[in-house]
Amino acid sequence: MKILIVKLGAIGDVLRTTSLLPGLRDKFREPTIDWLTASSAKDILLNNPQINRLAIWEEREPLNDYQLVIGLEDDKEACEFVSSRRAEQVVGAYLKNGKQTYTPSGWFDMSMISRFGLEQANVLKKKNQNTYQRHMAALLGIELSPYVFNLTPEEGEYGEQVIRNLGIGKRETVVGINTGAGKRWPLKSWGIEQTIELVKRLRKELGVVSLILGGDQEQERNALIAKETGMPSAGSHSLRGFAAVIGQTKALVSSDSLAMHFGIALRKRLVIFFGPTSSAEIELYGLGEKLLSPIECSVCYKKSCEKKPHCMDAISIDEMFQAVKRQLALLK
């Protein structure tokens, strides 16, 4: 069986889609699995032992003669690409008579190309109680599996060196703190002042080191948190370097973000908080707990909001602290 997966982005979504690989290999006898992704996400899939060939969307290398093509993008151009392959079977999103459509799928029923229309898709998304992985398992007829992602020994050493350079001792318990969310989804962030108080309390009451994490867009925010708490900011790193740094933590507090997906992939103890996005879609594999905003209008997927208090403001410092405390206790 020769299989092509078309999953281009976003980076965290590509990472969680690696969870389909073990199920596909179990279902089909000795399959060849190729993956087409965006250049921005390719590093996530490097050194993956379950991918036979990694192709880049922007380069559009010849990819033909597959028995199964799995289309996991609702973008029209990607759907057109899926439909143009010479394949015995297509599963997921594709183009038919110039219109985006999909094989029966609860996941795509909630998407931009939902057969029910966008308004009803949003209703279904808010009501949804199944994780992405469970939707994909149903779509493909496979078993639920963890992410497939491994750091190389050299990457592990890089993470260790970052920790040493920050003056963190080997015996210190390190908790990753990733409360920002970037410019695309700013409402996913938890407040700077709340984060500062949480970090101070973690040090005072639990004696742990908080490592302040984030991407390039969070560096100014993180520098302020580090200055006010005396805890180190991890700084800026490559994609896999960021994963390597998270690999040095014992537990992770994170928004619904790439850091969260790295934490899941690396099997850290997790405290993940949600407001505008759906917690139900996230599979934690029993690695931690989710903190949900009590605000009724949460799971809105809005990128701006004038309501006060904001949904993230309603998640208290004590609630976050107690969740971290519970997760660290499980490590003893």
C-alpha positions as a Markdown table, in Angstrom:
| # | Residue | x | y | z |
|---|---|---|---|---|
| 1 | Met | 0.0 | 0.0 | 0.0 |
| 2 | Lys | 1.4 | 3.3 | -1.1 |
| 3 | Ile | -0.1 | 6.3 | 0.9 |
| 4 | Leu | 0.3 | 10.0 | 0.6 |
| 5 | Ile | -0.7 | 12.3 | 3.5 |
| 6 | Val | -1.4 | 15.9 | 2.6 |
| 7 | Lys | -1.1 | 18.0 | 5.8 |
| 8 | Leu | 0.6 | 21.4 | 5.3 |
| 9 | Gly | 0.1 | 23.4 | 8.4 |
| 10 | Ala | -0.1 | 24.8 | 11.0 |
| 11 | Ile | 3.1 | 23.5 | 12.7 |
| 12 | Gly | 1.3 | 22.2 | 15.8 |
| 13 | Asp | -1.4 | 20.6 | 13.7 |
| 14 | Val | 1.2 | 18.8 | 11.6 |
| 15 | Leu | 2.9 | 17.5 | 14.7 |
| 16 | Arg | -0.3 | 16.1 | 16.1 |
| 17 | Thr | -1.1 | 14.5 | 12.8 |
| 18 | Thr | 2.0 | 12.3 | 13.2 |
| 19 | Ser | -0.3 | 10.3 | 15.6 |
| 20 | Leu | -1.9 | 8.8 | 12.5 |
| 21 | Leu | 1.2 | 7.1 | 11.4 |
| 22 | Pro | 1.2 | 4.1 | 13.8 |
| 23 | Gly | -2.4 | 3.4 | 13.1 |
| 24 | Leu | -1.9 | 3.4 | 9.3 |
| 25 | Arg | 1.1 | 1.1 | 9.6 |
| 26 | Asp | -1.0 | -1.3 | 11.8 |
| 27 | Lys | -3.9 | -1.2 | 9.3 |
| 28 | Phe | -2.0 | -1.8 | 6.1 |
| 29 | Arg | 0.7 | -4.4 | 5.7 |
| 30 | Glu | 4.1 | -2.7 | 5.2 |
| 31 | Pro | 2.8 | 0.5 | 3.7 |
| 32 | Thr | 5.0 | 3.2 | 2.1 |
| 33 | Ile | 3.9 | 6.5 | 3.6 |
| 34 | Asp | 4.9 | 9.8 | 2.0 |
| 35 | Trp | 4.0 | 13.2 | 3.5 |
| 36 | Leu | 3.5 | 16.5 | 1.7 |
| 37 | Thr | 3.8 | 19.5 | 4.0 |
| 38 | Ala | 4.6 | 23.2 | 3.9 |
| 39 | Ser | 8.3 | 24.3 | 4.1 |
| 40 | Ser | 7.5 | 26.0 | 7.5 |
| 41 | Ala | 6.5 | 22.6 | 9.0 |
| 42 | Lys | 9.1 | 20.3 | 7.4 |
| 43 | Asp | 11.5 | 20.3 | 10.4 |
| 44 | Ile | 8.8 | 18.8 | 12.6 |
| 45 | Leu | 8.8 | 15.7 | 10.4 |
| 46 | Leu | 12.6 | 15.3 | 10.0 |
| 47 | Asn | 14.1 | 12.1 | 11.3 |
| 48 | Asn | 10.6 | 10.5 | 11.5 |
| 49 | Pro | 11.1 | 6.8 | 11.1 |
| 50 | Gln | 7.6 | 6.2 | 9.9 |
| 51 | Ile | 7.7 | 8.5 | 6.9 |
| 52 | Asn | 9.3 | 7.2 | 3.8 |
| 53 | Arg | 9.5 | 10.4 | 1.9 |
| 54 | Leu | 9.0 | 14.0 | 2.9 |
| 55 | Ala | 7.9 | 16.3 | 0.2 |
| 56 | Ile | 7.5 | 20.1 | 0.3 |
| 57 | Trp | 4.4 | 21.9 | -0.9 |
| 58 | Glu | 6.2 | 24.9 | -2.3 |
| 59 | Glu | 8.4 | 22.7 | -4.5 |
| 60 | Arg | 5.6 | 20.6 | -5.8 |
| 61 | Glu | 7.7 | 17.6 | -6.5 |
| 62 | Pro | 6.0 | 14.9 | -8.7 |
| 63 | Leu | 3.8 | 12.8 | -6.4 |
| 64 | Asn | 1.7 | 10.3 | -8.3 |
| 65 | Asp | 0.5 | 6.7 | -8.4 |
| 66 | Tyr | -0.8 | 6.3 | -4.8 |
| 67 | Gln | -3.3 | 3.7 | -3.7 |
| 68 | Leu | -4.5 | 6.0 | -0.9 |
| 69 | Val | -4.3 | 9.8 | -0.7 |
| 70 | Ile | -5.3 | 11.4 | 2.6 |
| 71 | Gly | -6.3 | 15.1 | 2.3 |
| 72 | Leu | -6.3 | 16.9 | 5.6 |
| 73 | Glu | -6.5 | 20.5 | 4.4 |
| 74 | Asp | -9.7 | 22.4 | 3.5 |
| 75 | Asp | -7.7 | 25.0 | 1.4 |
| 76 | Lys | -9.0 | 24.9 | -2.2 |
| 77 | Glu | -5.5 | 24.6 | -3.8 |
| 78 | Ala | -4.7 | 21.7 | -1.5 |
| 79 | Cys | -8.0 | 20.0 | -2.3 |
| 80 | Glu | -7.3 | 20.5 | -6.0 |
| 81 | Phe | -3.9 | 18.9 | -5.6 |
| 82 | Val | -5.4 | 15.9 | -3.8 |
| 83 | Ser | -8.0 | 15.4 | -6.6 |
| 84 | Ser | -5.3 | 15.6 | -9.3 |
| 85 | Arg | -3.3 | 12.7 | -7.9 |
| 86 | Arg | -3.6 | 9.3 | -9.6 |
| 87 | Ala | -5.0 | 7.4 | -6.6 |
| 88 | Glu | -7.3 | 4.4 | -6.1 |
| 89 | Gln | -8.9 | 6.0 | -3.1 |
| 90 | Val | -9.1 | 9.5 | -1.6 |
| 91 | Val | -10.0 | 10.1 | 2.0 |
| 92 | Gly | -10.6 | 13.5 | 3.6 |
| 93 | Ala | -10.9 | 16.8 | 1.7 |
| 94 | Tyr | -10.7 | 17.1 | -2.1 |
| 95 | Leu | -12.2 | 19.0 | -5.1 |
| 96 | Lys | -15.2 | 17.8 | -7.0 |
| 97 | Asn | -16.7 | 19.8 | -9.9 |
| 98 | Gly | -14.6 | 22.8 | -8.8 |
| 99 | Lys | -16.0 | 22.7 | -5.2 |
| 100 | Gln | -14.3 | 21.6 | -2.0 |
| 101 | Thr | -15.9 | 18.6 | -0.4 |
| 102 | Tyr | -14.9 | 15.6 | 1.7 |
| 103 | Thr | -15.6 | 12.0 | 2.5 |
| 104 | Pro | -17.9 | 11.6 | 5.6 |
| 105 | Ser | -16.1 | 13.1 | 8.5 |
| 106 | Gly | -17.1 | 14.7 | 11.8 |
| 107 | Trp | -14.0 | 16.8 | 11.7 |
| 108 | Phe | -14.7 | 18.4 | 8.3 |
| 109 | Asp | -18.3 | 18.9 | 9.3 |
| 110 | Met | -16.9 | 21.5 | 11.7 |
| 111 | Ser | -14.6 | 23.1 | 9.1 |
| 112 | Met | -14.7 | 26.0 | 6.6 |
| 113 | Ile | -16.0 | 23.6 | 3.9 |
| 114 | Ser | -18.7 | 22.0 | 6.1 |
| 115 | Arg | -21.6 | 20.6 | 4.2 |
| 116 | Phe | -23.8 | 22.2 | 6.8 |
| 117 | Gly | -22.5 | 25.8 | 6.1 |
| 118 | Leu | -20.2 | 27.8 | 8.3 |
| 119 | Glu | -22.7 | 29.0 | 10.8 |
| 120 | Gln | -23.8 | 25.4 | 11.7 |
| 121 | Ala | -20.1 | 24.3 | 11.5 |
| 122 | Asn | -19.3 | 26.7 | 14.3 |
| 123 | Val | -22.2 | 25.3 | 16.4 |
| 124 | Leu | -20.9 | 21.8 | 15.9 |
| 125 | Lys | -17.4 | 22.9 | 16.8 |
| 126 | Lys | -18.6 | 24.3 | 20.2 |
| 127 | Lys | -20.6 | 21.2 | 20.9 |
| 128 | Asn | -17.9 | 18.8 | 19.8 |
| 129 | Gln | -16.5 | 16.4 | 22.5 |
| 130 | Asn | -14.1 | 14.4 | 20.4 |
| 131 | Thr | -10.4 | 15.1 | 20.0 |
| 132 | Tyr | -8.7 | 15.6 | 16.6 |
| 133 | Gln | -7.1 | 12.2 | 16.9 |
| 134 | Arg | -10.4 | 10.5 | 17.5 |
| 135 | His | -12.0 | 12.2 | 14.6 |
| 136 | Met | -9.0 | 11.2 | 12.4 |
| 137 | Ala | -9.2 | 7.6 | 13.7 |
| 138 | Ala | -12.8 | 7.4 | 12.7 |
| 139 | Leu | -12.1 | 8.9 | 9.3 |
| 140 | Leu | -9.3 | 6.4 | 8.6 |
| 141 | Gly | -10.5 | 3.4 | 10.5 |
| 142 | Ile | -7.4 | 3.2 | 12.7 |
| 143 | Glu | -6.6 | 3.0 | 16.4 |
| 144 | Leu | -5.7 | 6.0 | 18.5 |
| 145 | Ser | -1.9 | 6.5 | 18.9 |
| 146 | Pro | 0.6 | 9.0 | 20.4 |
| 147 | Tyr | 2.6 | 11.5 | 18.4 |
| 148 | Val | 5.6 | 10.3 | 16.6 |
| 149 | Phe | 8.4 | 12.7 | 17.3 |
| 150 | Asn | 11.9 | 12.2 | 18.7 |
| 151 | Leu | 14.8 | 14.4 | 19.4 |
| 152 | Thr | 18.2 | 13.4 | 18.2 |
| 153 | Pro | 21.0 | 12.9 | 20.8 |
| 154 | Glu | 22.6 | 16.1 | 19.4 |
| 155 | Glu | 19.3 | 18.0 | 20.0 |
| 156 | Gly | 19.1 | 16.6 | 23.5 |
| 157 | Glu | 22.6 | 17.9 | 24.2 |
| 158 | Tyr | 21.5 | 21.3 | 22.8 |
| 159 | Gly | 18.7 | 21.5 | 25.3 |
| 160 | Glu | 20.9 | 20.5 | 28.1 |
| 161 | Gln | 23.5 | 23.2 | 27.2 |
| 162 | Val | 20.7 | 25.9 | 27.1 |
| 163 | Ile | 19.7 | 24.9 | 30.7 |
| 164 | Arg | 23.3 | 24.9 | 31.9 |
| 165 | Asn | 24.0 | 28.3 | 30.3 |
| 166 | Leu | 21.0 | 29.7 | 32.2 |
| 167 | Gly | 22.6 | 28.6 | 35.4 |
| 168 | Ile | 19.9 | 26.0 | 36.2 |
| 169 | Gly | 21.3 | 23.0 | 38.2 |
| 170 | Lys | 20.8 | 19.4 | 37.3 |
| 171 | Arg | 18.9 | 18.7 | 40.5 |
| 172 | Glu | 16.5 | 21.6 | 40.0 |
| 173 | Thr | 12.9 | 20.8 | 39.1 |
| 174 | Val | 12.1 | 22.9 | 36.0 |
| 175 | Val | 8.6 | 23.9 | 35.0 |
| 176 | Gly | 8.1 | 25.4 | 31.5 |
| 177 | Ile | 5.9 | 28.4 | 31.5 |
| 178 | Asn | 4.4 | 29.3 | 28.1 |
| 179 | Thr | 1.5 | 31.7 | 28.7 |
| 180 | Gly | 1.8 | 33.7 | 25.5 |
| 181 | Ala | 0.3 | 32.8 | 22.2 |
| 182 | Gly | 1.7 | 34.9 | 19.3 |
| 183 | Lys | 0.0 | 37.4 | 17.1 |
| 184 | Arg | -2.3 | 35.0 | 15.2 |
| 185 | Trp | -4.4 | 34.0 | 18.3 |
| 186 | Pro | -3.6 | 36.7 | 20.9 |
| 187 | Leu | -6.7 | 35.8 | 22.9 |
| 188 | Lys | -5.2 | 32.4 | 23.8 |
| 189 | Ser | -2.7 | 34.2 | 26.1 |
| 190 | Trp | -2.9 | 34.3 | 29.9 |
| 191 | Gly | -2.1 | 37.7 | 31.5 |
| 192 | Ile | 1.5 | 38.8 | 32.2 |
| 193 | Glu | 0.6 | 39.9 | 35.7 |
| 194 | Gln | -1.1 | 36.6 | 36.4 |
| 195 | Thr | 1.9 | 34.7 | 35.0 |
| 196 | Ile | 4.3 | 36.7 | 37.2 |
| 197 | Glu | 2.3 | 35.9 | 40.4 |
| 198 | Leu | 2.1 | 32.2 | 39.4 |
| 199 | Val | 5.9 | 32.0 | 38.9 |
| 200 | Lys | 6.6 | 33.7 | 42.2 |
| 201 | Arg | 4.3 | 31.4 | 44.0 |
| 202 | Leu | 5.8 | 28.3 | 42.4 |
| 203 | Arg | 9.3 | 29.3 | 43.6 |
| 204 | Lys | 8.2 | 30.3 | 47.1 |
| 205 | Glu | 5.9 | 27.4 | 47.9 |
| 206 | Leu | 7.2 | 24.5 | 45.7 |
| 207 | Gly | 10.8 | 25.5 | 45.2 |
| 208 | Val | 10.8 | 25.0 | 41.5 |
| 209 | Val | 12.5 | 26.9 | 38.7 |
| 210 | Ser | 10.1 | 28.4 | 36.1 |
| 211 | Leu | 11.6 | 28.5 | 32.6 |
| 212 | Ile | 9.8 | 31.2 | 30.6 |
| 213 | Leu | 9.1 | 30.0 | 27.2 |
| 214 | Gly | 7.8 | 31.4 | 23.9 |
| 215 | Gly | 8.5 | 32.2 | 20.3 |
| 216 | Asp | 10.1 | 35.3 | 18.7 |
| 217 | Gln | 6.8 | 37.2 | 19.2 |
| 218 | Glu | 6.8 | 36.6 | 22.9 |
| 219 | Gln | 10.4 | 37.6 | 23.7 |
| 220 | Glu | 9.5 | 41.1 | 25.0 |
| 221 | Arg | 6.7 | 39.8 | 27.2 |
| 222 | Asn | 9.0 | 37.0 | 28.5 |
| 223 | Ala | 11.8 | 39.4 | 29.3 |
| 224 | Leu | 9.4 | 41.3 | 31.5 |
| 225 | Ile | 8.2 | 38.2 | 33.3 |
| 226 | Ala | 11.8 | 37.1 | 33.8 |
| 227 | Lys | 12.8 | 40.5 | 35.2 |
| 228 | Glu | 9.9 | 40.7 | 37.6 |
| 229 | Thr | 10.3 | 37.1 | 38.9 |
| 230 | Gly | 14.1 | 36.5 | 38.7 |
| 231 | Met | 13.4 | 33.3 | 36.7 |
| 232 | Pro | 15.2 | 32.7 | 33.4 |
| 233 | Ser | 13.8 | 33.3 | 30.0 |
| 234 | Ala | 14.7 | 30.5 | 27.6 |
| 235 | Gly | 15.2 | 32.9 | 24.7 |
| 236 | Ser | 14.7 | 32.3 | 21.0 |
| 237 | His | 15.5 | 29.0 | 19.2 |
| 238 | Ser | 15.0 | 27.1 | 16.1 |
| 239 | Leu | 11.8 | 24.9 | 15.8 |
| 240 | Arg | 13.5 | 21.8 | 17.0 |
| 241 | Gly | 15.7 | 23.7 | 19.4 |
| 242 | Phe | 12.6 | 25.0 | 21.1 |
| 243 | Ala | 11.4 | 21.4 | 21.4 |
| 244 | Ala | 14.8 | 20.4 | 22.9 |
| 245 | Val | 14.5 | 23.1 | 25.5 |
| 246 | Ile | 11.0 | 21.9 | 26.5 |
| 247 | Gly | 12.5 | 18.5 | 26.7 |
| 248 | Gln | 14.5 | 19.6 | 29.7 |
| 249 | Thr | 11.4 | 20.5 | 31.7 |
| 250 | Lys | 9.5 | 18.2 | 34.1 |
| 251 | Ala | 6.2 | 19.8 | 33.6 |
| 252 | Leu | 4.7 | 22.4 | 31.3 |
| 253 | Val | 2.1 | 25.2 | 31.7 |
| 254 | Ser | 0.9 | 26.3 | 28.3 |
| 255 | Ser | -1.7 | 27.9 | 26.2 |
| 256 | Asp | -3.2 | 25.9 | 23.2 |
| 257 | Ser | 0.0 | 26.4 | 21.2 |
| 258 | Leu | 3.0 | 24.8 | 19.6 |
| 259 | Ala | 4.7 | 24.5 | 23.0 |
| 260 | Met | 1.7 | 22.4 | 24.2 |
| 261 | His | 2.1 | 20.0 | 21.2 |
| 262 | Phe | 5.8 | 19.6 | 22.0 |
| 263 | Gly | 4.9 | 18.9 | 25.6 |
| 264 | Ile | 2.5 | 16.2 | 24.5 |
| 265 | Ala | 5.0 | 14.7 | 22.0 |
| 266 | Leu | 7.7 | 14.7 | 24.7 |
| 267 | Arg | 5.3 | 13.3 | 27.3 |
| 268 | Lys | 5.7 | 16.0 | 29.9 |
| 269 | Arg | 3.3 | 16.5 | 32.8 |
| 270 | Leu | 0.9 | 19.2 | 31.5 |
| 271 | Val | -1.4 | 22.0 | 32.6 |
| 272 | Ile | -3.1 | 23.4 | 29.5 |
| 273 | Phe | -5.5 | 26.3 | 29.6 |
| 274 | Phe | -8.2 | 27.2 | 27.2 |
| 275 | Gly | -10.5 | 30.1 | 26.4 |
| 276 | Pro | -11.4 | 31.0 | 22.8 |
| 277 | Thr | -10.4 | 27.6 | 21.4 |
| 278 | Ser | -11.8 | 24.1 | 22.1 |
| 279 | Ser | -10.3 | 22.0 | 24.8 |
| 280 | Ala | -12.3 | 19.0 | 23.5 |
| 281 | Glu | -10.2 | 18.8 | 20.3 |
| 282 | Ile | -6.9 | 18.3 | 22.3 |
| 283 | Glu | -5.8 | 14.8 | 23.2 |
| 284 | Leu | -3.5 | 14.9 | 26.3 |
| 285 | Tyr | -3.1 | 11.1 | 26.5 |
| 286 | Gly | -3.5 | 11.2 | 30.2 |
| 287 | Leu | -0.5 | 13.4 | 30.6 |
| 288 | Gly | -2.1 | 16.2 | 32.6 |
| 289 | Glu | -5.1 | 18.4 | 32.9 |
| 290 | Lys | -7.0 | 21.1 | 31.1 |
| 291 | Leu | -8.1 | 24.4 | 32.7 |
| 292 | Leu | -11.2 | 25.8 | 31.0 |
| 293 | Ser | -12.5 | 29.4 | 31.3 |
| 294 | Pro | -15.9 | 29.5 | 33.0 |
| 295 | Ile | -17.0 | 32.3 | 30.7 |
| 296 | Glu | -20.1 | 31.1 | 28.8 |
| 297 | Cys | -19.0 | 32.6 | 25.4 |
| 298 | Ser | -15.6 | 30.8 | 25.4 |
| 299 | Val | -14.8 | 28.5 | 22.4 |
| 300 | Cys | -15.6 | 31.4 | 20.1 |
| 301 | Tyr | -12.4 | 31.3 | 17.9 |
| 302 | Lys | -12.4 | 35.1 | 17.9 |
| 303 | Lys | -9.2 | 37.0 | 17.4 |
| 304 | Ser | -10.4 | 40.1 | 19.2 |
| 305 | Cys | -12.8 | 40.7 | 22.1 |
| 306 | Glu | -14.0 | 43.6 | 24.1 |
| 307 | Lys | -15.7 | 41.7 | 26.9 |
| 308 | Lys | -14.5 | 42.3 | 30.5 |
| 309 | Pro | -13.4 | 40.2 | 32.2 |
| 310 | His | -11.8 | 38.4 | 29.2 |
| 311 | Cys | -12.2 | 34.6 | 29.2 |
| 312 | Met | -8.6 | 34.1 | 30.1 |
| 313 | Asp | -8.8 | 36.5 | 33.0 |
| 314 | Ala | -11.3 | 34.2 | 34.6 |
| 315 | Ile | -8.7 | 31.4 | 35.1 |
| 316 | Ser | -7.3 | 32.2 | 38.5 |
| 317 | Ile | -3.7 | 32.1 | 39.7 |
| 318 | Asp | -4.7 | 29.7 | 42.5 |
| 319 | Glu | -6.4 | 27.4 | 40.0 |
| 320 | Met | -3.3 | 27.3 | 37.9 |
| 321 | Phe | -1.0 | 26.8 | 40.9 |
| 322 | Gln | -2.9 | 23.9 | 42.3 |
| 323 | Ala | -3.0 | 22.2 | 38.9 |
| 324 | Val | 0.8 | 22.5 | 38.6 |
| 325 | Lys | 1.2 | 21.2 | 42.2 |
| 326 | Arg | -0.9 | 18.2 | 41.3 |
| 327 | Gln | 1.1 | 17.4 | 38.2 |
| 328 | Leu | 4.4 | 17.7 | 40.0 |
| 329 | Ala | 3.2 | 15.4 | 42.7 |
| 330 | Leu | 2.7 | 12.7 | 40.1 |
| 331 | Leu | 6.4 | 12.7 | 39.3 |
| 332 | Lys | 7.4 | 11.7 | 42.8 |
